[in-house]
PDB file of C-alpha atoms in Angstrom:
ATOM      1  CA  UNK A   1       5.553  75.324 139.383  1.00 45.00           C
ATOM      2  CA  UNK A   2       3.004  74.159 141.313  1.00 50.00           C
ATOM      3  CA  UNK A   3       0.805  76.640 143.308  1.00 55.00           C
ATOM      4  CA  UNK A   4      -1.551  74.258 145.314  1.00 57.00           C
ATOM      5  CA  UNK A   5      -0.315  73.469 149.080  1.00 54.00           C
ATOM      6  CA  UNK A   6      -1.286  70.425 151.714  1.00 62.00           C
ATOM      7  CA  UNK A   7      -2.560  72.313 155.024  1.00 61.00           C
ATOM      8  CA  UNK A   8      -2.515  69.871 157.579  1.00 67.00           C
ATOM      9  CA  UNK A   9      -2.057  72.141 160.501  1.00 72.00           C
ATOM     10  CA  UNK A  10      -4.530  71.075 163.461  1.00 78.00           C
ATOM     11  CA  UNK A  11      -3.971  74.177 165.975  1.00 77.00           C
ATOM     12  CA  UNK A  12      -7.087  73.030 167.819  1.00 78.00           C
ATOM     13  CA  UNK A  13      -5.557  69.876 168.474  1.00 80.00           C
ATOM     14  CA  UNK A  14      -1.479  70.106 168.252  1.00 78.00           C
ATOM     15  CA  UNK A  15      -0.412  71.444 171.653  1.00 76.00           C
ATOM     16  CA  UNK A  16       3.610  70.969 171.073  1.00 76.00           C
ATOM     17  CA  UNK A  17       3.782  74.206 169.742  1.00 75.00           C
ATOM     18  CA  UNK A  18       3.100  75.276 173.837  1.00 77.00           C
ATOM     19  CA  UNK A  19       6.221  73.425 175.345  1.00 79.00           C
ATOM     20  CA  UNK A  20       9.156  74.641 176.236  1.00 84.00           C
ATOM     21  CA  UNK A  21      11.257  75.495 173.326  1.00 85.00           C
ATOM     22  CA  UNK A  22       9.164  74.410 170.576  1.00 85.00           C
ATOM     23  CA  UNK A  23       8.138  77.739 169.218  1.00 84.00           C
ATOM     24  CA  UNK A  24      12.055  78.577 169.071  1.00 89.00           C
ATOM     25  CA  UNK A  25      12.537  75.589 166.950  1.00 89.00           C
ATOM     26  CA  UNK A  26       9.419  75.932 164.633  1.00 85.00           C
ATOM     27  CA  UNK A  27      10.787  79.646 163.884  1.00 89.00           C
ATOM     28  CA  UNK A  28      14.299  78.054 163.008  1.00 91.00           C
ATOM     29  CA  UNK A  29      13.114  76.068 160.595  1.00 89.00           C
ATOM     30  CA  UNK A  30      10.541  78.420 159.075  1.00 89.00           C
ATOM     31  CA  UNK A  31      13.537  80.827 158.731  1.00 91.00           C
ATOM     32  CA  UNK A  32      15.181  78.123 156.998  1.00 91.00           C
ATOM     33  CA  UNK A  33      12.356  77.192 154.818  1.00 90.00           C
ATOM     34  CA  UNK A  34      11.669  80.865 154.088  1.00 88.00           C
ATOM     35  CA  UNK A  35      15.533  81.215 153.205  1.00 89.00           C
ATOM     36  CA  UNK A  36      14.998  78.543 150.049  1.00 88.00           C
ATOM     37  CA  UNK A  37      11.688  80.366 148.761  1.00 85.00           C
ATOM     38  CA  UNK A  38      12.493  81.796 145.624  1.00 83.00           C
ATOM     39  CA  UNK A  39      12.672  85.637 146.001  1.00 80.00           C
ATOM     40  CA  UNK A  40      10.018  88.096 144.888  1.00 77.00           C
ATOM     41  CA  UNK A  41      10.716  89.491 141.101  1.00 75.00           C
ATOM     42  CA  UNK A  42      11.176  92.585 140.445  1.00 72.00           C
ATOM     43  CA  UNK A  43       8.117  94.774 139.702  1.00 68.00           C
ATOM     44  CA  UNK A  44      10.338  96.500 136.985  1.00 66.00           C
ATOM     45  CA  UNK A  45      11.008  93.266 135.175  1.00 70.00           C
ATOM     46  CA  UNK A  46       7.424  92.425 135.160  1.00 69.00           C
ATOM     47  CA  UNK A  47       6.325  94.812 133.145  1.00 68.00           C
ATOM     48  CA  UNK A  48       8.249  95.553 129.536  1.00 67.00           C
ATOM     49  CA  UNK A  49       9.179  99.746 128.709  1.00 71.00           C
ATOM     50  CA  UNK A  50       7.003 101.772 128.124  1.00 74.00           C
ATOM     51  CA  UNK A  51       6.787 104.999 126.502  1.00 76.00           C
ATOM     52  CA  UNK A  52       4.040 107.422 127.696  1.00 78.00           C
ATOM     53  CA  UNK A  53       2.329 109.944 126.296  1.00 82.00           C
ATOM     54  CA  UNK A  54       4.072 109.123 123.393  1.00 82.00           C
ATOM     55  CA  UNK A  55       1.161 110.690 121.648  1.00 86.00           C
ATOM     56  CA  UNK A  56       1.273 114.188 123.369  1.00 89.00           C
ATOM     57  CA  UNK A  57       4.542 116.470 122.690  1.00 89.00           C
ATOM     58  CA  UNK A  58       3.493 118.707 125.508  1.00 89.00           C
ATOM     59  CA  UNK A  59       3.051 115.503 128.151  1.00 90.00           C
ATOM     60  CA  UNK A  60       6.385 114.360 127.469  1.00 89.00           C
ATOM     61  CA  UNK A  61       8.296 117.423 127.769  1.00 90.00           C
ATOM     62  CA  UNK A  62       6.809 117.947 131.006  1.00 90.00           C
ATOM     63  CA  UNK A  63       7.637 114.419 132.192  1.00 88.00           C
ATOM     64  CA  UNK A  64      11.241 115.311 130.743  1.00 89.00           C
ATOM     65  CA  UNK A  65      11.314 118.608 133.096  1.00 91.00           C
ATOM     66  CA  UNK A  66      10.131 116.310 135.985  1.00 91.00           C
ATOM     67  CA  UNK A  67      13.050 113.191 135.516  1.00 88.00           C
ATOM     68  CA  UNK A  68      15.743 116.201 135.303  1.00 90.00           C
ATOM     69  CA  UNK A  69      14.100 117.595 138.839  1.00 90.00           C
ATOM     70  CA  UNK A  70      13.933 120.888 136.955  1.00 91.00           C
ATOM     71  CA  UNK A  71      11.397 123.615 138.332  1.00 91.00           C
ATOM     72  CA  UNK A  72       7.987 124.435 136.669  1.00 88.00           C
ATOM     73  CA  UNK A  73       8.092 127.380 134.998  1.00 85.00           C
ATOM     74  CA  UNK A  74       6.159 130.285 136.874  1.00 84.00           C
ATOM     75  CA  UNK A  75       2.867 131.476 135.050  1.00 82.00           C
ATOM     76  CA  UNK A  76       2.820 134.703 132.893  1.00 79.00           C
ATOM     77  CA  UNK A  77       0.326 136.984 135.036  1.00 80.00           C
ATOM     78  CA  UNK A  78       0.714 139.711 132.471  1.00 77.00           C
ATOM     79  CA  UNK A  79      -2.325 138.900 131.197  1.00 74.00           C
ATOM     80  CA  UNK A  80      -4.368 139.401 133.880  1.00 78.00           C
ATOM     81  CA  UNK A  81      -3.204 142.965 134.465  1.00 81.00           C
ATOM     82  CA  UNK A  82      -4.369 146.280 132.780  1.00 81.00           C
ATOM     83  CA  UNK A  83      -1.656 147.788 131.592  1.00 79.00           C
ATOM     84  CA  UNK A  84      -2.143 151.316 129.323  1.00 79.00           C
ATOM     85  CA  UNK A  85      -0.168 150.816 125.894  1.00 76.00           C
ATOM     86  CA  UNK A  86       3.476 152.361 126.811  1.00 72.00           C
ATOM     87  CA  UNK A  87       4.588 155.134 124.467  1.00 59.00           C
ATOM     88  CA  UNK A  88       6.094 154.127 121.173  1.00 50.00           C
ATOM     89  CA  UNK A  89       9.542 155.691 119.603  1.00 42.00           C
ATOM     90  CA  UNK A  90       7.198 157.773 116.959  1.00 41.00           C
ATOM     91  CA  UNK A  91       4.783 159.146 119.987  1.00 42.00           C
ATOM     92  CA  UNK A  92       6.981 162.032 121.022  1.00 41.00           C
ATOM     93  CA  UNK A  93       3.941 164.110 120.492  1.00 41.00           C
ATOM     94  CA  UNK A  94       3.631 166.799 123.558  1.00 39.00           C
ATOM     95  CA  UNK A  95       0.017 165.009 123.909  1.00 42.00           C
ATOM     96  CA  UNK A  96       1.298 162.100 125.419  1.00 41.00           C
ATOM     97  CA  UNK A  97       0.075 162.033 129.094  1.00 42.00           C
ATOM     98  CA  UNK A  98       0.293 159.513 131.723  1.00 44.00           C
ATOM     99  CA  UNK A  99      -2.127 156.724 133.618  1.00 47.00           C
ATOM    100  CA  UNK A 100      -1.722 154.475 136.443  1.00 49.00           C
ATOM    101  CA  UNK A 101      -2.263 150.678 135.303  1.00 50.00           C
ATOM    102  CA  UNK A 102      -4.767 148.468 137.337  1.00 54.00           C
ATOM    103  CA  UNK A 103      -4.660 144.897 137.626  1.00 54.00           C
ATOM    104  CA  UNK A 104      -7.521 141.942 137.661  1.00 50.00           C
ATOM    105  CA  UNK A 105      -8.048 142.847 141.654  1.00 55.00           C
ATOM    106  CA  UNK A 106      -8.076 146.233 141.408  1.00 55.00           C
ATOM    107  CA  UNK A 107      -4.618 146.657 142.836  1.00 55.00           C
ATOM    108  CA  UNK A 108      -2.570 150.211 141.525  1.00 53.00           C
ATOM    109  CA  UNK A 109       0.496 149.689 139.364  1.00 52.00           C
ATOM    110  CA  UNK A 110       3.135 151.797 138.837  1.00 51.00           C
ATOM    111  CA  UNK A 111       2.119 154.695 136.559  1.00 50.00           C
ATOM    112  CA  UNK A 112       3.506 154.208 133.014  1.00 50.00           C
ATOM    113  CA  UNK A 113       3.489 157.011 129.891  1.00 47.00           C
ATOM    114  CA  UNK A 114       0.227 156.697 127.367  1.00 50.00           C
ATOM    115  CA  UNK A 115       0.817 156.438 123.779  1.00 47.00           C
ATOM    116  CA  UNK A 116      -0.735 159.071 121.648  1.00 48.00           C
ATOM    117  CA  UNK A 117      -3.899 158.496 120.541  1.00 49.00           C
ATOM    118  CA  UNK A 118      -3.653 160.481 117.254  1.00 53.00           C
ATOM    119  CA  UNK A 119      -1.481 158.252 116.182  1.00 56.00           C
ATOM    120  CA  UNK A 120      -1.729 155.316 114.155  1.00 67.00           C
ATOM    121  CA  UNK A 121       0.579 153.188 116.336  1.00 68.00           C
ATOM    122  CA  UNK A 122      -1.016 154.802 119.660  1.00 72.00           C
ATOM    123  CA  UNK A 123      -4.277 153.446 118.162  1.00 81.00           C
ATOM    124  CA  UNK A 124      -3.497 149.903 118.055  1.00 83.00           C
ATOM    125  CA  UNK A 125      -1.734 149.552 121.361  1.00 83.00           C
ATOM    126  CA  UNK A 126      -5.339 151.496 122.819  1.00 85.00           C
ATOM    127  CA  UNK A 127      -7.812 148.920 120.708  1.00 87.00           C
ATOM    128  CA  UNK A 128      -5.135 146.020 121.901  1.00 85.00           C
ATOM    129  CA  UNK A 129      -5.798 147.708 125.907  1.00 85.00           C
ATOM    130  CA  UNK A 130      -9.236 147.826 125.334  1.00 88.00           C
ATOM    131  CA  UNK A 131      -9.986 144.377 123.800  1.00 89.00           C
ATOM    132  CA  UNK A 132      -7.524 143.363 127.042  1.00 86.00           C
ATOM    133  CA  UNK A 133      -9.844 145.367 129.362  1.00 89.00           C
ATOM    134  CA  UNK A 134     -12.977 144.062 127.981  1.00 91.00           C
ATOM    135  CA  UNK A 135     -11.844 140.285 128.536  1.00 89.00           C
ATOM    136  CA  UNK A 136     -10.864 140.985 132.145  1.00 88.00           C
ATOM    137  CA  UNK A 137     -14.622 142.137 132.422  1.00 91.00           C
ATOM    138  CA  UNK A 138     -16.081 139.332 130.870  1.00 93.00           C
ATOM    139  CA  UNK A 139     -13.441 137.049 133.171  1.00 90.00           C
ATOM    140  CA  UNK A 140     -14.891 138.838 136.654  1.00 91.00           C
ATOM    141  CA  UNK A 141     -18.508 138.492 135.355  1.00 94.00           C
ATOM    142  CA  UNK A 142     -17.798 134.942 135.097  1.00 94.00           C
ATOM    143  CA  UNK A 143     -15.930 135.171 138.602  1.00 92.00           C
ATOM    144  CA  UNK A 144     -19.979 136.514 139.444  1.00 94.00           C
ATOM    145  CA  UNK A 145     -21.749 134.460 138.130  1.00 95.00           C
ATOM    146  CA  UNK A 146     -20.272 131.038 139.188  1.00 93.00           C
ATOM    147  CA  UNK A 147     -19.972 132.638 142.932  1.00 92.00           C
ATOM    148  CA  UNK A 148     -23.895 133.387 142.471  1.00 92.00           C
ATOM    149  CA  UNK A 149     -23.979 129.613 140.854  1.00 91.00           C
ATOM    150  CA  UNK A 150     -22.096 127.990 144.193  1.00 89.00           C
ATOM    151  CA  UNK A 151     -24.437 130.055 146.882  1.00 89.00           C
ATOM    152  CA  UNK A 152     -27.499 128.936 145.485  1.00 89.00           C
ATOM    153  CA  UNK A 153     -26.639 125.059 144.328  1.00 88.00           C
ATOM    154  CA  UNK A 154     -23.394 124.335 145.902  1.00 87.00           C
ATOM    155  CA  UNK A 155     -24.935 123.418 149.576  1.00 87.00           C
ATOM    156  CA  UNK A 156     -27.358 120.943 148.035  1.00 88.00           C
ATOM    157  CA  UNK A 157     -24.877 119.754 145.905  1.00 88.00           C
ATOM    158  CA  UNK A 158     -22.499 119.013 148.347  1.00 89.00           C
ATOM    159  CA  UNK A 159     -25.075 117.772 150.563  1.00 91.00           C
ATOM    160  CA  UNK A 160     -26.185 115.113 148.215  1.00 92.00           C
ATOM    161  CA  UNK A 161     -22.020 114.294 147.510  1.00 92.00           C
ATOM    162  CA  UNK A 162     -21.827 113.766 150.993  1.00 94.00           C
ATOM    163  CA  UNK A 163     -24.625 111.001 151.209  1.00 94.00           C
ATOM    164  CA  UNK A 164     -23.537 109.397 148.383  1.00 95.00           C
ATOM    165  CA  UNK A 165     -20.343 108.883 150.470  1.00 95.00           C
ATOM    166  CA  UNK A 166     -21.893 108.403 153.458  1.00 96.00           C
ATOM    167  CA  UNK A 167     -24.503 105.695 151.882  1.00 96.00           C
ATOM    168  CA  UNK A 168     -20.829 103.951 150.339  1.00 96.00           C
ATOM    169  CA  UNK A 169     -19.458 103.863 153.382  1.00 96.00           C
ATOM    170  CA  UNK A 170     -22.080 102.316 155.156  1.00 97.00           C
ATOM    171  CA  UNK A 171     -22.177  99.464 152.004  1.00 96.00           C
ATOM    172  CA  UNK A 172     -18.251  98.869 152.076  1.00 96.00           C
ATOM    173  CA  UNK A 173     -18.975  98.736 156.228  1.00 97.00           C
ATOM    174  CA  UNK A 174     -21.540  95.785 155.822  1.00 97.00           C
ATOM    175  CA  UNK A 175     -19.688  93.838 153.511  1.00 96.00           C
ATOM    176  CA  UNK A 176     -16.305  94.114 155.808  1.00 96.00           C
ATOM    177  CA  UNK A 177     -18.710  92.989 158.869  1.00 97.00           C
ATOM    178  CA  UNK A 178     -20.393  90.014 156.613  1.00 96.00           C
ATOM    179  CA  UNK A 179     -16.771  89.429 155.632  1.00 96.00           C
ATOM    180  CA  UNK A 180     -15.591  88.812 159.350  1.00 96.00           C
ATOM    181  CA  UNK A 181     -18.767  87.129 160.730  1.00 96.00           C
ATOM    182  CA  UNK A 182     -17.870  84.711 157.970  1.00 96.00           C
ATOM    183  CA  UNK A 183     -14.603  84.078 158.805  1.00 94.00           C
ATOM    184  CA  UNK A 184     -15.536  83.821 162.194  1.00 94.00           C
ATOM    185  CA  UNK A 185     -18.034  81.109 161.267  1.00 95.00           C
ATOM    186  CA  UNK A 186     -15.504  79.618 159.330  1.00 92.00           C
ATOM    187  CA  UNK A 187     -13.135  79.491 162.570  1.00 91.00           C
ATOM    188  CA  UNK A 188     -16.058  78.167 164.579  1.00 92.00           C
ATOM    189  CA  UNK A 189     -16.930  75.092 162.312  1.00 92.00           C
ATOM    190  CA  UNK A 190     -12.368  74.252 161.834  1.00 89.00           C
ATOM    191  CA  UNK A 191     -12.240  74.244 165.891  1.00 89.00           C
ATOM    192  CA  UNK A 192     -15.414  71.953 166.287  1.00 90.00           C
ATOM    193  CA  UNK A 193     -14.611  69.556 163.721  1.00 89.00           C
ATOM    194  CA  UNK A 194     -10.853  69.476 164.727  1.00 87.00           C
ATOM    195  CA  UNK A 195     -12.223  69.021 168.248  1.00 88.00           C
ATOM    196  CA  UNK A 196     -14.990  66.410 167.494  1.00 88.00           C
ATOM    197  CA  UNK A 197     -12.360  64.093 166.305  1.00 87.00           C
ATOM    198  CA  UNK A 198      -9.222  65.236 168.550  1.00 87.00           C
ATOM    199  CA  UNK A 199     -10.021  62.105 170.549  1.00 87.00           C
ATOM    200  CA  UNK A 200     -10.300  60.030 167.527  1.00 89.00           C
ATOM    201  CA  UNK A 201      -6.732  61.650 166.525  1.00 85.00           C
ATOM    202  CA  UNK A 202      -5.138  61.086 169.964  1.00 86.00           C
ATOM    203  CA  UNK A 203      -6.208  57.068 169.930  1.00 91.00           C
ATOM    204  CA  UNK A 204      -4.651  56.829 166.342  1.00 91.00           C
ATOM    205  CA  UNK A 205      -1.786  58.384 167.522  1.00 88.00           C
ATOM    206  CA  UNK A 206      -1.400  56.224 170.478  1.00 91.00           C
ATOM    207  CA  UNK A 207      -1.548  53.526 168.743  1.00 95.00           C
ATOM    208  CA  UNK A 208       1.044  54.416 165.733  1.00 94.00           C
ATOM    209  CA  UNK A 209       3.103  54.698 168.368  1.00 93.00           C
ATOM    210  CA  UNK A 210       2.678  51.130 169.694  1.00 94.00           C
ATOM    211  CA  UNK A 211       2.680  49.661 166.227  1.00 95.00           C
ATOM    212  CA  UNK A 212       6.297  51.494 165.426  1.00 95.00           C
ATOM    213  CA  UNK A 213       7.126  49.926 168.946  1.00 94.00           C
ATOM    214  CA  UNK A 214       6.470  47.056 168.213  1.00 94.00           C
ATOM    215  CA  UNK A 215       8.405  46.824 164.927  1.00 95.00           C
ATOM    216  CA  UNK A 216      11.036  48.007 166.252  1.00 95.00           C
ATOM    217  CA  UNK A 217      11.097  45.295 169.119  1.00 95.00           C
ATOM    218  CA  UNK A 218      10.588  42.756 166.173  1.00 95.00           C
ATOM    219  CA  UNK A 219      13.680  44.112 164.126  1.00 95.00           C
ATOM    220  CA  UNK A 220      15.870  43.976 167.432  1.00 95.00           C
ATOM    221  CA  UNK A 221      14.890  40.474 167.763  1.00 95.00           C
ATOM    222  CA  UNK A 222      15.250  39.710 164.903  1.00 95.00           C
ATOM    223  CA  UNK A 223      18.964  41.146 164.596  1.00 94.00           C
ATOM    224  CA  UNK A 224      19.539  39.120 167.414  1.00 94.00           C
ATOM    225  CA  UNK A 225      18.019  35.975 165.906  1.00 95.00           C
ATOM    226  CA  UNK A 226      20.607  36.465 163.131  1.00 94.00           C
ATOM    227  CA  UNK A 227      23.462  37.148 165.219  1.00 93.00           C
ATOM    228  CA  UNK A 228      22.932  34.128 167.160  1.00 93.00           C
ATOM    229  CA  UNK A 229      22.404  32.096 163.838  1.00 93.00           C
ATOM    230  CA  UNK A 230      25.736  33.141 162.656  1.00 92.00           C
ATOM    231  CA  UNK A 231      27.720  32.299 165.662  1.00 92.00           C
ATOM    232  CA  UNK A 232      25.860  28.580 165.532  1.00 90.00           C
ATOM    233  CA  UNK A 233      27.282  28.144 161.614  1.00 88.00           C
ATOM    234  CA  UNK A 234      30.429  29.445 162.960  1.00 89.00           C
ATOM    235  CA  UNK A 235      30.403  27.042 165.704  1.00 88.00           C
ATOM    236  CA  UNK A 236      29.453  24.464 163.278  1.00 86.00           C
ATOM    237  CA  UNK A 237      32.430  24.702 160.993  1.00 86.00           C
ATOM    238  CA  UNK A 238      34.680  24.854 163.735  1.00 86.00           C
ATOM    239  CA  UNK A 239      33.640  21.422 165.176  1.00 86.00           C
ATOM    240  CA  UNK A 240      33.469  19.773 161.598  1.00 85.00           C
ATOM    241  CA  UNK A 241      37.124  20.914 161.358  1.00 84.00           C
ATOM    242  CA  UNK A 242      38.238  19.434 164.821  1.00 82.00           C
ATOM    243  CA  UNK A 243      36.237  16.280 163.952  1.00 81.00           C
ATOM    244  CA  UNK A 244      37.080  16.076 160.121  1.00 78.00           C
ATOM    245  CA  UNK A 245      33.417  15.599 158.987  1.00 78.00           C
ATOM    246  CA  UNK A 246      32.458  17.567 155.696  1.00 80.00           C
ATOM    247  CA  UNK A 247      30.266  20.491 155.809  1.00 74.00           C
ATOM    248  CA  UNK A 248      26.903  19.913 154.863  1.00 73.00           C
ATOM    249  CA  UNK A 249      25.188  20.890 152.362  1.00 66.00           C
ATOM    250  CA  UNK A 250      23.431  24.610 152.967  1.00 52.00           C
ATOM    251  CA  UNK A 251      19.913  23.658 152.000  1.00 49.00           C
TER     252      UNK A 251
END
């Protein structure tokens, strides 16, 4: 199918479209024309299945959650929280006393029972605590540090983001404005050479119209020619009957 087109539009020159009417009639038939354009394919067909992330197990369970419209589940915040180990079934010891838990913020939880440290059990849930405890430290010390980090670099990195969008903006600005002042110069050179030879066009045009005219006077004169010719062989025969002569011979 052919993609290449014939623009012979001259709307520095063709005024029709201005009378009464016209525009109504040019939109008919451009709905018409419009109407046997073949319609737009689907973007689905276009483009053959495909499976994503059929590399990642994690990826496409979570794009299996999202095409049921199931919720995310919520995240475990257990592990940000400083929880005491909780008594065990073998800590019944009278030693066992009781702290309050505190979480990443500092916030007071709801006090719980200690295990016993004496005992073996009690021992690992304390180590487990304390390993917990130390990470949480090490995780707010980070917290610090990149707070520390963005105070003393983030302003001048942002600063030099914001050039580098303000220095794109002013490129993609340019080429829009070199892209209209060529168009524009591109509009200016259709209308002056579509007006350079509108006169040219209307003479042309005048006289196509006197040529057609005149062929047309020519082929009603010449229908008449041949109507009158027939009637004169028709009159012939019918004195060569009344007289008794032969036709003659159609040379």
């Amino acid at each position: 199918m052919s993609t290449q087109f014939n623009l012979d539009a001259l709307p520095y020159v063709d005024k029709q479209i201005d009378e009464p009417g016209t525009r109504s009639i040019v939109d008919k038939l451009v709905a018409a024309e419009m109407k046997k354009m073949p319609k737009p394919r689907d973007p689905a067909s276009i483009f053959p299945d495909i499976e994503l992330f059929k590399d990642n197990e994690l990826m496409q369970q979570e794009l299996d959650r999202v095409r049921r419209g199931k919720p995310m589940e919520q995240l475990d915040l257990t592990r940000y929280q400083l929880n005491p180990p909780t008594s065990t079934d073998s800590a019944s010891s009278p030693s066992t006393s009781s702290s309050s838990s505190i979480d990443a913020n500092g916030s007071q939880l709801p006090t719980q029972p200690s295990a016993s440290e004496e005992l073996p059990e009690g021992r690992a849930q304390w180590l487990e605590a304390l390993d917990n405890a130390n990470s949480q430290l090490e995780h707010q010390s980070q917290r610090v540090l990149n707070l520390e980090l963005v105070q003393k670099f983030g302003n001048n990195a942002w600063n030099i983001h914001n050039y580098q969008l303000e220095y794109d903006l002013l490129r993609l600005r340019k080429q829009v404005d070199e892209k209209r002042a060529e168009v524009m110069e591109l509009n200016k050179l259709r209308k002056r050479d579509q007006l350079d030879v509108a006169d040219s066009l209307h003479r042309l045009e005048t006289k196509w119209g006197e040529l057609i005219s005149s062929t047309i006077q020519v082929e009603m004169a010449s229908a008449t020619m041949e109507q009158e010719l027939e009637q004169l062989k028709q009159y012939e025969i019918k004195l060569c009957k009344e007289l008794g002569v032969p036709l003659p011979d159609a040379k």
